[in-house]
Short mmCIF file of C-alpha atoms in Angstrom, two decimals:
data_model
loop_
_atom_site.label_atom_id
_atom_site.label_comp_id
_atom_site.label_asym_id
_atom_site.label_seq_id
_atom_site.Cartn_x
_atom_site.Cartn_y
_atom_site.Cartn_z
CA MET T 1 31.16 -23.96 -21.53
CA ASN T 2 33.34 -23.62 -18.84
CA SER T 3 33.35 -21.27 -16.14
CA ASN T 4 35.99 -19.48 -17.91
CA ARG T 5 34.07 -19.11 -20.77
CA LEU T 6 30.86 -17.87 -18.93
CA ASP T 7 32.93 -15.58 -16.90
CA ASP T 8 33.92 -14.10 -20.23
CA LEU T 9 30.26 -13.66 -21.62
CA ARG T 10 28.95 -11.98 -18.61
CA ALA T 11 31.75 -9.52 -18.35
CA ARG T 12 31.11 -8.79 -22.40
CA LEU T 13 26.95 -8.63 -21.51
CA ARG T 14 27.78 -5.85 -18.47
CA ALA T 15 29.59 -3.88 -20.78
CA PRO T 16 27.87 -1.38 -22.48
CA SER T 17 27.75 -2.73 -26.33
CA GLU T 18 25.89 -1.19 -29.04
CA LYS T 19 26.38 -4.57 -30.69
CA ILE T 20 23.23 -5.68 -29.38
CA PRO T 21 19.95 -4.23 -28.88
CA PRO T 22 18.90 -3.17 -24.59
CA SER T 23 16.20 -6.12 -24.87
CA PHE T 24 19.13 -8.96 -26.12
CA GLN T 25 20.50 -7.26 -23.25
CA ARG T 26 18.20 -6.89 -20.60
CA LEU T 27 17.43 -11.04 -21.65
CA GLY T 28 21.37 -11.55 -21.14
CA ASN T 29 21.54 -9.71 -17.91
CA ALA T 30 18.46 -11.59 -16.60
CA LEU T 31 20.43 -15.72 -17.57
CA TRP T 32 23.81 -14.90 -16.84
CA ASN T 33 23.84 -11.78 -14.89
CA PRO T 34 21.32 -11.88 -12.05
CA ASP T 35 24.08 -10.22 -9.69
CA GLU T 36 24.11 -7.42 -11.39
CA ASP T 37 20.83 -6.73 -10.42
CA ALA T 38 21.50 -3.57 -7.12
CA THR T 39 18.07 -3.71 -6.22
CA PRO T 40 17.25 -5.14 -3.10
CA HIS T 41 14.32 -7.52 -2.39
CA GLU T 42 12.98 -5.68 -0.30
CA GLN T 43 13.13 -2.05 -2.14
CA CYS T 44 11.31 -4.37 -5.30
CA ARG T 45 8.47 -5.36 -2.45
CA GLU T 46 7.95 -2.23 -1.85
CA ALA T 47 7.85 -0.53 -5.18
CA LEU T 48 5.05 -3.86 -6.09
CA PRO T 49 2.24 -2.07 -5.39
CA SER T 50 3.11 1.19 -6.93
CA LEU T 51 4.12 -0.93 -10.30
CA ILE T 52 1.25 -3.13 -10.21
CA LEU T 53 -0.75 0.28 -9.81
CA ALA T 54 0.35 2.01 -12.82
CA GLN T 55 0.45 -1.07 -14.74
CA MET T 56 -3.78 -1.42 -14.22
CA SER T 57 -3.88 1.94 -14.98
CA GLY T 58 -2.36 1.92 -17.91
CA GLU T 59 0.36 4.45 -16.97
CA PRO T 60 3.65 4.53 -18.43
CA LEU T 61 6.18 3.52 -15.37
CA ALA T 62 8.03 6.62 -13.88
CA GLU T 63 11.64 5.90 -14.34
CA GLU T 64 12.48 4.47 -10.14
CA LEU T 65 10.71 1.59 -11.37
CA GLN T 66 12.77 0.75 -13.79
CA PRO T 67 15.33 -0.81 -11.30
CA VAL T 68 12.07 -3.05 -10.22
CA LYS T 69 11.15 -4.22 -13.68
CA GLN T 70 15.10 -5.63 -14.14
CA HIS T 71 14.86 -7.55 -10.63
CA LEU T 72 12.06 -8.79 -11.79
CA ASP T 73 13.56 -10.43 -14.64
CA HIS T 74 15.39 -13.17 -12.80
CA CYS T 75 14.22 -13.03 -8.99
CA ASP T 76 11.74 -15.70 -8.88
CA GLU T 77 11.19 -14.78 -4.99
CA CYS T 78 9.57 -11.76 -6.08
CA GLY T 79 8.44 -12.14 -9.09
CA THR T 80 6.22 -14.90 -7.38
CA GLU T 81 4.98 -12.14 -4.80
CA TYR T 82 4.50 -9.88 -8.08
CA ALA T 83 2.36 -12.28 -10.57
CA GLU T 84 -0.29 -13.35 -7.11
CA LEU T 85 -0.22 -9.63 -6.38
CA LEU T 86 -1.37 -8.70 -9.82
CA ASP T 87 -2.99 -12.07 -10.25
CA ILE T 88 -5.98 -10.16 -7.77
CA ALA T 89 -5.73 -6.42 -9.18
CA MET T 90 -7.15 -9.01 -12.91
CA ALA T 91 -9.55 -10.30 -11.48
CA GLU T 92 -10.88 -7.45 -9.23
CA GLN T 93 -10.46 -5.30 -12.87
CA ARG T 94 -12.36 -8.13 -14.62
CA GLY T 95 -14.96 -8.76 -12.16
CA ALA T 96 -13.92 -12.12 -11.03
CA LEU T 97 -13.80 -11.59 -7.48
CA ALA T 98 -16.41 -13.89 -5.68
CA HIS T 99 -18.14 -10.69 -3.68
CA PRO T 100 -19.87 -12.70 -0.50
CA ALA T 101 -23.60 -10.85 -0.18
CA LYS T 102 -23.00 -11.04 3.81
CA ILE T 103 -19.59 -10.24 4.58
CA PRO T 104 -18.77 -11.19 8.24
CA ARG T 105 -17.68 -7.79 10.38
CA PRO T 106 -14.61 -7.91 11.92
CA ASP T 107 -13.23 -7.74 15.10
CA LEU T 108 -11.44 -4.05 15.67
CA ALA T 109 -11.14 -4.03 19.50
CA PHE T 110 -7.42 -3.74 19.01
CA LEU T 111 -7.73 -0.17 18.25
CA PRO T 112 -7.36 2.57 20.22
CA THR T 113 -10.30 3.60 21.95
CA GLN T 114 -11.12 7.21 21.98
CA GLU T 115 -10.48 7.35 25.12
CA SER T 116 -7.05 6.06 25.42
CA SER T 117 -6.55 8.50 22.25
CA VAL T 118 -7.80 11.95 24.40
CA GLN T 119 -5.31 10.33 27.68
CA THR T 120 -1.73 9.76 24.53
CA LEU T 121 -2.95 13.50 23.18
CA VAL T 122 -3.31 14.81 26.62
CA LEU T 123 0.26 13.89 27.52
CA ALA T 124 2.09 14.83 24.67
CA TRP T 125 -0.03 18.36 25.09
CA VAL T 126 1.44 18.75 29.03
CA ARG T 127 4.91 17.07 28.62
CA THR T 128 5.64 19.93 25.90
CA LEU T 129 4.23 22.13 28.36
CA LEU T 130 6.04 21.23 30.95
CA SER T 131 9.14 21.45 29.11
CA GLU T 132 9.13 24.64 28.27
CA ILE T 133 7.46 26.37 31.75
CA ALA T 134 8.78 23.65 34.39
CA PRO T 135 11.15 20.93 33.37
CA ASN T 136 11.68 19.87 36.78
CA THR T 137 8.05 18.82 37.41
CA LEU T 138 7.64 15.93 34.05
CA PRO T 139 9.05 13.13 36.78
CA GLU T 140 6.08 14.24 38.43
CA LEU T 141 3.62 14.01 35.74
CA ASN T 142 4.86 11.20 35.28
CA VAL T 143 3.54 9.69 38.63
CA ILE T 144 0.35 11.29 38.25
CA ALA T 145 -0.77 10.44 34.63
CA ALA T 146 -2.19 7.17 35.04
CA PRO T 147 -3.84 7.57 38.56
CA PHE T 148 -5.39 10.96 37.58
CA PHE T 149 -6.92 9.38 34.33
CA LYS T 150 -8.33 6.89 35.96
CA LEU T 151 -10.33 9.40 38.16
CA ALA T 152 -11.00 11.95 36.23
CA GLU T 153 -12.34 10.11 33.66
CA PRO T 154 -15.63 9.20 34.31
CA LEU T 155 -15.98 13.25 35.02
CA ARG T 156 -14.89 14.03 31.20
CA GLY T 157 -14.83 17.68 31.56
CA THR T 158 -16.21 18.45 34.80
CA ILE T 159 -13.53 17.62 36.72
CA VAL T 160 -12.71 20.11 39.86
CA LEU T 161 -9.21 20.92 41.54
CA ARG T 162 -9.75 21.30 45.49
CA ALA T 163 -7.26 21.07 47.36
CA SER T 164 -9.10 20.07 50.18
CA GLU T 165 -10.92 17.10 48.58
CA SER T 166 -10.57 13.62 47.33
CA ARG T 167 -8.07 10.86 47.60
CA ALA T 168 -6.85 11.94 43.88
CA LEU T 169 -4.64 14.76 45.00
CA TYR T 170 -3.29 12.61 47.91
CA PHE T 171 -0.24 11.19 45.91
CA THR T 172 1.04 14.86 45.26
CA GLY T 173 1.36 15.19 49.45
CA GLY T 174 -2.39 17.40 49.75
CA GLU T 175 -0.86 19.98 47.27
CA ILE T 176 -2.16 20.79 44.27
CA THR T 177 1.05 21.02 41.58
CA PRO T 178 1.61 22.88 38.27
CA ALA T 179 2.11 19.33 36.70
CA LEU T 180 -1.11 18.84 37.88
CA GLN T 181 -2.79 21.97 37.56
CA ALA T 182 -1.29 21.50 33.42
CA LEU T 183 -3.15 17.66 33.78
CA ALA T 184 -5.69 18.81 34.85
CA LEU T 185 -5.97 22.02 32.86
CA ALA T 186 -5.29 20.06 29.69
CA PHE T 187 -7.53 17.46 29.88
CA ALA T 188 -10.51 19.24 31.03
CA THR T 189 -9.42 21.55 27.96
CA ALA T 190 -9.52 18.69 26.16
CA ARG T 191 -12.93 16.83 26.85
CA GLN T 192 -14.54 20.61 26.24
CA PHE T 193 -12.92 21.32 23.04
CA GLU T 194 -14.53 17.72 21.70
CA GLU T 195 -18.45 19.53 22.50
CA LEU T 196 -17.58 23.22 22.08
CA VAL T 197 -15.19 23.65 19.18
CA THR T 198 -15.45 22.05 15.87
CA SER T 199 -12.63 21.98 13.39
CA ALA T 200 -13.99 24.38 10.79
CA GLN T 201 -13.84 26.90 13.73
CA LEU T 202 -9.56 25.97 14.04
CA ASN T 203 -9.04 26.90 9.79
CA GLN T 204 -11.00 29.57 10.59
CA TRP T 205 -9.36 31.26 13.22
CA ALA T 206 -6.23 29.46 11.73
CA LYS T 207 -6.83 31.48 8.31
CA GLN T 208 -7.84 34.57 10.72
CA GLY T 209 -4.35 34.54 11.83
CA ILE T 210 -6.18 34.31 15.39
CA LEU T 211 -5.98 30.51 16.85
CA LYS T 212 -3.60 31.63 19.55
CA HIS T 213 -5.76 34.13 21.08
CA GLU T 214 -9.13 32.40 20.35
CA LEU T 215 -7.82 29.04 21.71
CA GLU T 216 -5.99 31.13 24.68
CA ALA T 217 -9.66 32.88 25.65
CA ARG T 218 -11.38 28.97 26.08
CA ILE T 219 -8.78 27.70 28.39
CA ARG T 220 -8.52 30.49 30.48
CA ASP T 221 -12.24 30.07 30.67
CA VAL T 222 -11.58 26.06 31.49
CA ALA T 223 -8.77 27.21 33.37
CA LYS T 224 -10.94 28.80 35.96
CA GLN T 225 -13.92 26.59 35.67
CA ILE T 226 -12.01 24.15 37.55
CA GLY T 227 -10.56 25.84 40.05
CA ILE T 228 -7.33 27.33 38.97
CA GLU T 229 -6.25 30.41 40.60
CA ASP T 230 -5.52 33.50 38.01
CA LYS T 231 -1.99 33.88 37.99
CA PRO T 232 -1.14 30.53 37.18
CA ALA T 233 -4.33 30.01 34.79
CA ILE T 234 -2.93 33.11 32.93
CA GLN T 235 0.18 31.41 32.64
CA LEU T 236 -0.70 27.64 31.72
CA ALA T 237 -3.59 29.27 29.43
CA ASN T 238 -0.87 31.11 27.55
CA ALA T 239 1.62 28.27 27.57
CA LEU T 240 -1.22 25.75 26.16
CA ALA T 241 -2.82 27.61 23.91
CA GLY T 242 1.12 27.97 22.38
CA VAL T 243 1.54 24.02 22.01
CA LEU T 244 -1.84 23.87 20.29
CA ALA T 245 -2.02 26.35 18.09
CA GLU T 246 2.04 24.92 16.69
CA ASN T 247 0.11 21.40 16.19
CA PRO T 248 -3.54 22.27 15.26
CA ASP T 249 -4.02 19.09 13.53
CA SER T 250 -3.40 16.97 17.33
CA LEU T 251 -6.45 19.15 18.23
CA LYS T 252 -8.30 18.31 15.04
CA ARG T 253 -7.50 14.26 16.39
CA LEU T 254 -10.53 14.90 18.98
CA PHE T 255 -13.16 15.81 16.97
CA THR T 256 -15.31 13.26 15.45
CA SER T 257 -16.19 14.53 11.40
CA ALA T 258 -13.90 15.42 9.06
CA MET O 1 -14.13 21.10 -23.21
CA ILE O 2 -12.39 21.08 -19.80
CA ASP O 3 -15.52 21.05 -18.53
CA LEU O 4 -16.59 17.75 -20.22
CA TRP O 5 -13.31 16.33 -18.56
CA LEU O 6 -14.07 17.83 -15.13
CA GLU O 7 -17.94 16.23 -16.00
CA ARG O 8 -15.93 13.10 -16.80
CA CYS O 9 -14.01 12.92 -13.29
CA ARG O 10 -16.80 14.05 -11.40
CA VAL O 11 -19.24 10.74 -12.85
CA LEU O 12 -16.26 8.81 -12.41
CA VAL O 13 -15.64 9.66 -8.78
CA ALA O 14 -19.62 9.52 -7.76
CA ARG O 15 -19.78 6.27 -9.28
CA GLU O 16 -16.22 4.51 -8.02
CA LEU O 17 -17.60 5.75 -4.53
CA LYS O 18 -20.49 3.84 -4.49
CA GLN O 19 -19.38 0.98 -5.96
CA ARG O 20 -16.83 0.66 -2.86
CA ASP O 21 -19.06 2.36 -0.53
CA TRP O 22 -16.01 4.21 0.76
CA THR O 23 -17.35 7.36 2.75
CA LEU O 24 -14.21 8.76 4.09
CA ALA O 25 -13.64 11.30 1.19
CA PRO O 26 -15.20 14.56 1.24
CA SER O 27 -18.41 15.90 0.23
CA ASP O 28 -17.88 19.42 -1.65
CA ASP O 29 -15.42 19.48 -4.49
CA ALA O 30 -12.15 19.20 -2.72
CA PHE O 31 -11.61 15.63 -3.42
CA LEU O 32 -12.15 15.73 -7.17
CA ARG O 33 -9.83 18.75 -7.00
CA GLN O 34 -7.25 16.44 -5.86
CA LEU O 35 -7.84 13.94 -8.37
CA VAL O 36 -7.80 16.52 -10.91
CA GLU O 37 -4.16 17.69 -9.41
CA GLU O 38 -2.82 14.68 -9.57
CA LEU O 39 -3.82 12.90 -12.67
CA GLN O 40 -2.30 16.37 -14.09
CA LYS O 41 0.88 15.05 -12.88
CA GLY O 42 3.07 14.68 -16.12
CA GLN O 43 -0.70 14.90 -17.92
CA SER O 44 -0.56 17.13 -20.85
CA ASP O 45 -3.76 16.51 -22.60
CA ALA O 46 -6.42 15.75 -20.26
CA ASP O 47 -8.74 14.80 -22.65
CA ALA O 48 -7.07 11.81 -23.79
CA LEU O 49 -7.31 10.04 -20.37
CA LYS O 50 -8.96 6.94 -20.04
CA ASP O 51 -11.37 5.63 -17.80
CA ALA O 52 -9.20 3.52 -16.59
CA THR O 53 -6.34 5.73 -15.74
CA ILE O 54 -8.80 8.31 -13.97
CA VAL O 55 -10.25 5.30 -11.83
CA GLY O 56 -6.39 5.12 -11.08
CA GLY O 57 -6.23 8.07 -9.94
CA ILE O 58 -9.07 7.89 -8.11
CA VAL O 59 -8.08 4.50 -6.32
CA ARG O 60 -4.93 6.48 -5.67
CA CYS O 61 -6.57 9.89 -3.65
CA TYR O 62 -8.92 7.66 -1.95
CA THR O 63 -6.24 5.51 -0.69
CA ARG O 64 -4.12 8.91 0.65
CA LEU O 65 -7.10 9.61 2.70
CA LEU O 66 -8.11 5.39 4.05
CA TYR O 67 -4.19 5.61 5.30
CA GLU O 68 -4.56 9.19 7.25
CA ALA O 69 -7.66 7.93 8.64
CA CYS O 70 -6.44 4.73 9.34
CA GLY O 71 -3.44 6.67 11.33
CA GLU O 72 -6.67 8.47 13.32
CA ASP O 73 -6.13 6.54 16.53
CA GLY O 74 -10.03 6.58 18.30
CA THR O 75 -11.97 8.17 15.90
CA PRO O 76 -14.96 6.81 14.46
CA ARG O 77 -13.10 7.69 10.70
CA GLN O 78 -10.10 5.14 12.09
CA ARG O 79 -12.48 2.42 12.21
CA ARG O 80 -14.24 3.12 9.43
CA ALA O 81 -11.51 2.94 7.65
CA PHE O 82 -9.94 -0.04 9.10
CA ASP O 83 -14.15 -1.36 8.01
CA GLU O 84 -13.80 -0.16 4.73
CA LEU O 85 -10.53 -1.96 4.33
CA TRP O 86 -11.79 -4.88 5.38
CA ASN O 87 -14.06 -4.67 3.41
CA TYR O 88 -12.09 -4.62 0.50
CA LEU O 89 -9.47 -7.34 1.10
CA PHE O 90 -12.36 -9.97 2.08
CA PRO O 91 -13.02 -10.75 -1.37
CA HIS O 92 -9.63 -10.95 -2.01
CA ALA O 93 -8.71 -13.67 0.51
CA ILE O 94 -11.49 -15.59 -0.28
CA TYR O 95 -9.86 -15.57 -3.63
CA GLN O 96 -6.64 -17.22 -2.58
CA VAL O 97 -7.81 -18.97 0.07
CA HIS O 98 -11.40 -20.16 -0.96
CA ASP O 99 -12.40 -20.66 2.16
CA ALA O 100 -14.72 -18.00 4.40
CA ALA O 101 -14.03 -19.09 7.81
CA LEU O 102 -10.25 -18.80 6.44
CA ALA O 103 -10.22 -15.75 4.68
CA GLU O 104 -11.62 -14.10 8.27
CA ASP O 105 -9.34 -15.43 10.19
CA ALA O 106 -6.39 -14.69 7.90
CA LEU O 107 -7.64 -11.20 7.53
CA GLN O 108 -8.46 -10.39 11.67
CA GLU O 109 -4.70 -11.14 11.05
CA THR O 110 -4.22 -8.91 8.42
CA LEU O 111 -5.65 -6.01 9.96
CA VAL O 112 -3.60 -6.28 13.00
CA LYS O 113 -0.73 -6.04 11.26
CA ILE O 114 -2.01 -3.66 9.25
CA TYR O 115 -2.59 -1.74 12.24
CA GLN O 116 1.03 -1.76 14.08
CA LYS O 117 3.21 -0.97 10.22
CA ARG O 118 1.50 1.45 8.70
CA VAL O 119 3.90 3.76 8.69
CA THR O 120 6.53 1.91 7.20
CA CYS O 121 4.08 1.93 4.03
CA THR O 122 6.48 4.40 1.20
CA ASP O 123 3.72 5.08 -1.05
CA VAL O 124 0.80 6.05 0.43
CA GLY O 125 -0.64 6.64 -2.66
CA SER O 126 -0.56 2.25 -3.03
CA PHE O 127 -1.38 1.98 0.51
CA LEU O 128 -4.03 -0.83 -0.95
CA GLY O 129 -2.16 -2.64 -2.90
CA TRP O 130 0.13 -2.60 0.70
CA CYS O 131 -2.21 -4.12 2.30
CA ASP O 132 -2.41 -6.93 -0.40
CA GLN O 133 0.73 -7.30 0.04
CA ILE O 134 0.82 -8.33 3.86
CA LEU O 135 -2.54 -10.09 3.30
CA ARG O 136 -1.00 -12.19 0.44
CA ASN O 137 2.37 -13.14 3.62
CA VAL O 138 -0.11 -13.94 6.35
CA ILE O 139 -1.75 -16.62 3.75
CA ARG O 140 1.62 -17.46 2.67
CA GLY O 141 3.21 -17.69 5.91
CA ARG O 142 0.10 -19.29 8.33
CA PHE O 143 -2.86 -20.65 6.12
CA ARG O 144 -0.88 -22.15 3.26
CA ASN O 145 1.18 -24.18 5.83
CA GLU O 146 -2.08 -25.29 8.33
CA TYR O 147 -4.23 -25.32 5.20
CA GLN O 148 -2.25 -28.41 3.28
CA ALA O 149 -1.65 -30.50 6.53
CA ARG O 150 -5.68 -30.26 5.97
CA VAL O 151 -5.79 -31.71 2.74
CA ASN O 152 -3.50 -34.23 2.69
CA GLU O 153 -4.84 -35.28 6.14
CA ARG O 154 -8.40 -35.32 4.57
CA GLY O 155 -7.50 -36.69 1.21
CA GLY O 156 -9.47 -33.74 -0.63
CA VAL O 157 -8.98 -31.35 -3.03
CA GLY O 158 -8.51 -27.46 -1.12
CA TYR O 159 -6.70 -25.03 -1.86
CA GLN O 160 -4.64 -25.33 -4.95
CA ARG O 161 -2.59 -22.40 -5.09
CA LYS O 162 0.67 -23.59 -5.38
CA GLU O 163 2.97 -24.04 -8.38
CA ILE O 164 1.97 -25.99 -11.42
CA SER O 165 4.88 -28.48 -12.90
CA LEU O 166 5.45 -28.45 -16.91
CA VAL O 167 3.49 -31.46 -17.21
CA GLU O 168 0.00 -29.62 -15.81
CA LEU O 169 1.36 -27.00 -18.31
CA ARG O 170 1.48 -28.69 -21.39
CA GLY O 171 -1.77 -30.08 -20.04
CA ALA O 172 -2.91 -27.47 -20.44
CA GLU O 173 -2.45 -26.16 -23.44
CA THR O 174 -5.31 -26.07 -24.99
CA GLU O 175 -5.37 -25.86 -29.36
CA GLU O 176 -6.73 -22.45 -28.81
CA GLY O 177 -4.23 -21.40 -26.69
CA SER O 178 -1.49 -22.78 -28.11
CA ARG O 179 -2.78 -21.07 -31.69
CA ALA O 180 -3.07 -17.59 -29.76
CA ALA O 181 -0.01 -18.03 -28.37
CA GLU O 182 1.86 -18.43 -32.28
CA GLU O 183 0.22 -15.21 -32.87
CA PHE O 184 0.56 -13.43 -30.51
CA VAL O 185 4.58 -13.77 -31.12
CA ALA O 186 3.77 -13.25 -34.84
CA ASP O 187 2.17 -10.38 -34.48
CA LEU O 188 4.90 -8.76 -31.90
CA MET O 189 7.66 -9.75 -34.28
CA GLN O 190 5.60 -7.55 -37.46
CA ASP O 191 5.38 -4.76 -34.88
CA THR O 192 9.11 -4.62 -33.82
CA PHE O 193 10.56 -6.10 -37.48
CA GLN O 194 12.26 -2.24 -37.75
CA ASP O 195 15.27 -2.54 -38.61
CA ALA O 196 17.16 -5.02 -41.09
CA LEU O 197 20.29 -5.55 -38.95
CA ARG O 198 17.52 -6.67 -35.76
CA GLY O 199 15.98 -8.73 -38.32
CA PRO O 200 18.28 -11.45 -38.46
CA MET O 201 19.10 -11.70 -34.30
CA HIS O 202 15.81 -12.13 -34.27
CA ASP O 203 15.89 -15.06 -36.44
CA ALA O 204 18.78 -16.62 -35.16
CA LEU O 205 17.05 -15.82 -31.26
CA LEU O 206 13.47 -17.19 -32.18
CA ALA O 207 15.42 -20.55 -33.54
CA THR O 208 17.59 -20.97 -30.60
CA LEU O 209 14.47 -20.41 -28.04
CA ARG O 210 12.91 -22.74 -30.03
CA ASP O 211 15.43 -25.19 -29.88
CA CYS O 212 16.05 -24.76 -26.76
CA LEU O 213 12.95 -24.76 -25.12
CA GLU O 214 9.90 -26.93 -24.65
CA ASN O 215 7.06 -25.48 -25.34
CA GLU O 216 5.81 -22.36 -27.75
CA ARG O 217 4.38 -21.23 -24.58
CA GLN O 218 7.81 -20.28 -23.33
CA VAL O 219 8.81 -18.90 -26.42
CA THR O 220 5.85 -16.20 -26.49
CA VAL O 221 6.68 -15.56 -22.36
CA ILE O 222 10.60 -15.01 -23.15
CA VAL O 223 10.07 -12.72 -26.86
CA GLY O 224 6.81 -10.95 -25.01
CA LEU O 225 8.37 -10.59 -21.93
CA PHE O 226 12.14 -9.29 -22.49
CA LEU O 227 12.34 -8.44 -26.39
CA HIS O 228 9.33 -6.34 -26.54
CA ASP O 229 8.84 -5.36 -22.82
CA ALA O 230 5.20 -6.60 -22.61
CA ASN O 231 3.77 -6.28 -19.08
CA PHE O 232 2.10 -9.51 -17.38
CA VAL O 233 -0.96 -8.23 -17.51
CA THR O 234 -1.05 -7.60 -21.61
CA LEU O 235 0.57 -11.28 -21.56
CA ALA O 236 -0.94 -12.72 -19.51
CA GLU O 237 -4.56 -11.67 -20.87
CA GLN O 238 -3.07 -12.41 -24.46
CA MET O 239 -2.24 -16.15 -23.81
CA LYS O 240 -5.15 -16.41 -21.99
CA THR O 241 -3.78 -17.58 -18.51
CA SER O 242 -2.97 -16.28 -15.33
CA PRO O 243 -0.18 -13.83 -14.08
CA LEU O 244 1.21 -16.54 -12.13
CA ASN O 245 1.22 -19.36 -14.99
CA VAL O 246 3.26 -16.54 -16.88
CA GLN O 247 5.67 -16.30 -13.71
CA VAL O 248 6.23 -19.75 -13.88
CA MET O 249 7.14 -20.55 -17.13
CA LYS O 250 9.41 -17.57 -17.16
CA SER O 251 10.76 -18.99 -14.25
CA ARG O 252 11.38 -22.30 -16.14
CA ALA O 253 12.59 -20.96 -19.51
CA LEU O 254 15.41 -18.84 -18.01
CA GLN O 255 16.40 -22.17 -15.94
CA LYS O 256 16.57 -24.17 -19.52
CA LEU O 257 18.20 -20.98 -21.28
CA ARG O 258 20.73 -20.79 -18.68
CA ASP O 259 22.04 -24.08 -18.86
CA CYS O 260 21.63 -24.10 -23.11
CA ALA O 261 25.27 -24.67 -24.63
CA GLU O 262 23.33 -23.29 -28.59
CA MET O 263 22.30 -20.22 -26.17
CA GLN O 264 25.58 -19.05 -24.50
CA GLN O 265 27.00 -19.45 -27.89
CA LEU O 266 24.54 -16.92 -29.52
CA PHE O 267 25.37 -14.73 -26.61
CA GLU O 268 29.03 -15.25 -26.92
CA ASP O 269 29.16 -14.68 -31.05
CA TRP O 270 27.35 -11.46 -30.77
CA THR O 271 29.66 -9.74 -27.78
CA VAL O 272 32.71 -10.66 -29.70
#
């Protein structure tokens, strides 16, 4: 058939028609109108896990998966990926996968350690806090964070801020600046809360509508322990409690249980 | 009745979590409640749900927990989640590369990619399937070339996951397989032989398919997939073959039909 006739056939197949059943039309389009399929490869590939799960569970296909099926009608690349993934799913279902008696263990060194994840959390809290109460100190935070964590980490929650002491304060010119206070308070709070507060308690306080109040009281205690004076302690405790109460999920990440 | 159904779900949850060694679900009924909510979406008659569907719901609900745990940086839950992913995917890797050392290498690379790209997973309920995709692409991208090179060097038989040729397909056609294919087509025709107008069109198409294609199994695939909307699972099981073979047969059949003048004429006649 010459190309003009083929173009004509393609055009006829594209038009809705009662002359042939939809299933025949689907075959015709798979043969001669693959370009009519509007589903990009990427979208099809993203949908394959959902499609396979639905098929293996015997569920009816969701409407949004129908275009994916049409794409698979004609696309060999996506069709091969689909078939290979389905093959594994079917092998699993019929028990055909070999399950070695002893499986080697993975190397999970690529995962963040608890230390680094606490530091990330603490920094995020302090940035939010300082952007509210002292935004001009944010550049200083970027400078002091790493050396602070290096010195504070071994001490965990038991750090104490003393102006007269240690090279820890050297880089702030010997002063205990608001940025350092905020960082130290957030760090000590995180470390102490890991030990003293539970996810269940947080949920309970949130339910009772007293989450911020409870957090603030405890953070004020921490501020006192680490040597922050009363006035800044009250302000910082209030601000940090506000940050944590707004986002309790970030606080829950400290806890080791669900 | 509802209590019986709930009890059935509870039993299936306990069985699946234990068999798979999945430990991240909360120990109270919270997980069961999530499952019930999941299953009741769009289902009016819970009692009629098959076990396979309930298990699918369990997998979907647990997979969401797994996905969340994978993102809980620095926690024991995160480590446990990746451990469970590793245990789930390891047999899949072995199935694809047939070699424990290669499987371990591929899977290690896969875990890192899963961690890095986790947030790009669009359907969290199918996160495990998404992880399978990552594994499959790692194996295809890196190990297939390496492994094929090793096979070529050794001259031995190793990894055989490649396209099979039509000759191989023909050779693999046992008498039982051919008979099963013909019976399957006949059954399909019987099931959908509903209106007189379509009968002659079905006959004409079937005759043309048989003229244009090279074997009955290709006819079965085209009739099954397109005319009767059978899925790959059903077809592969009926034809006693793998989904990949079904895909190869479909692809070859469509290539043949595309260039077949008789097929073009048939559709032209129908769409005048």
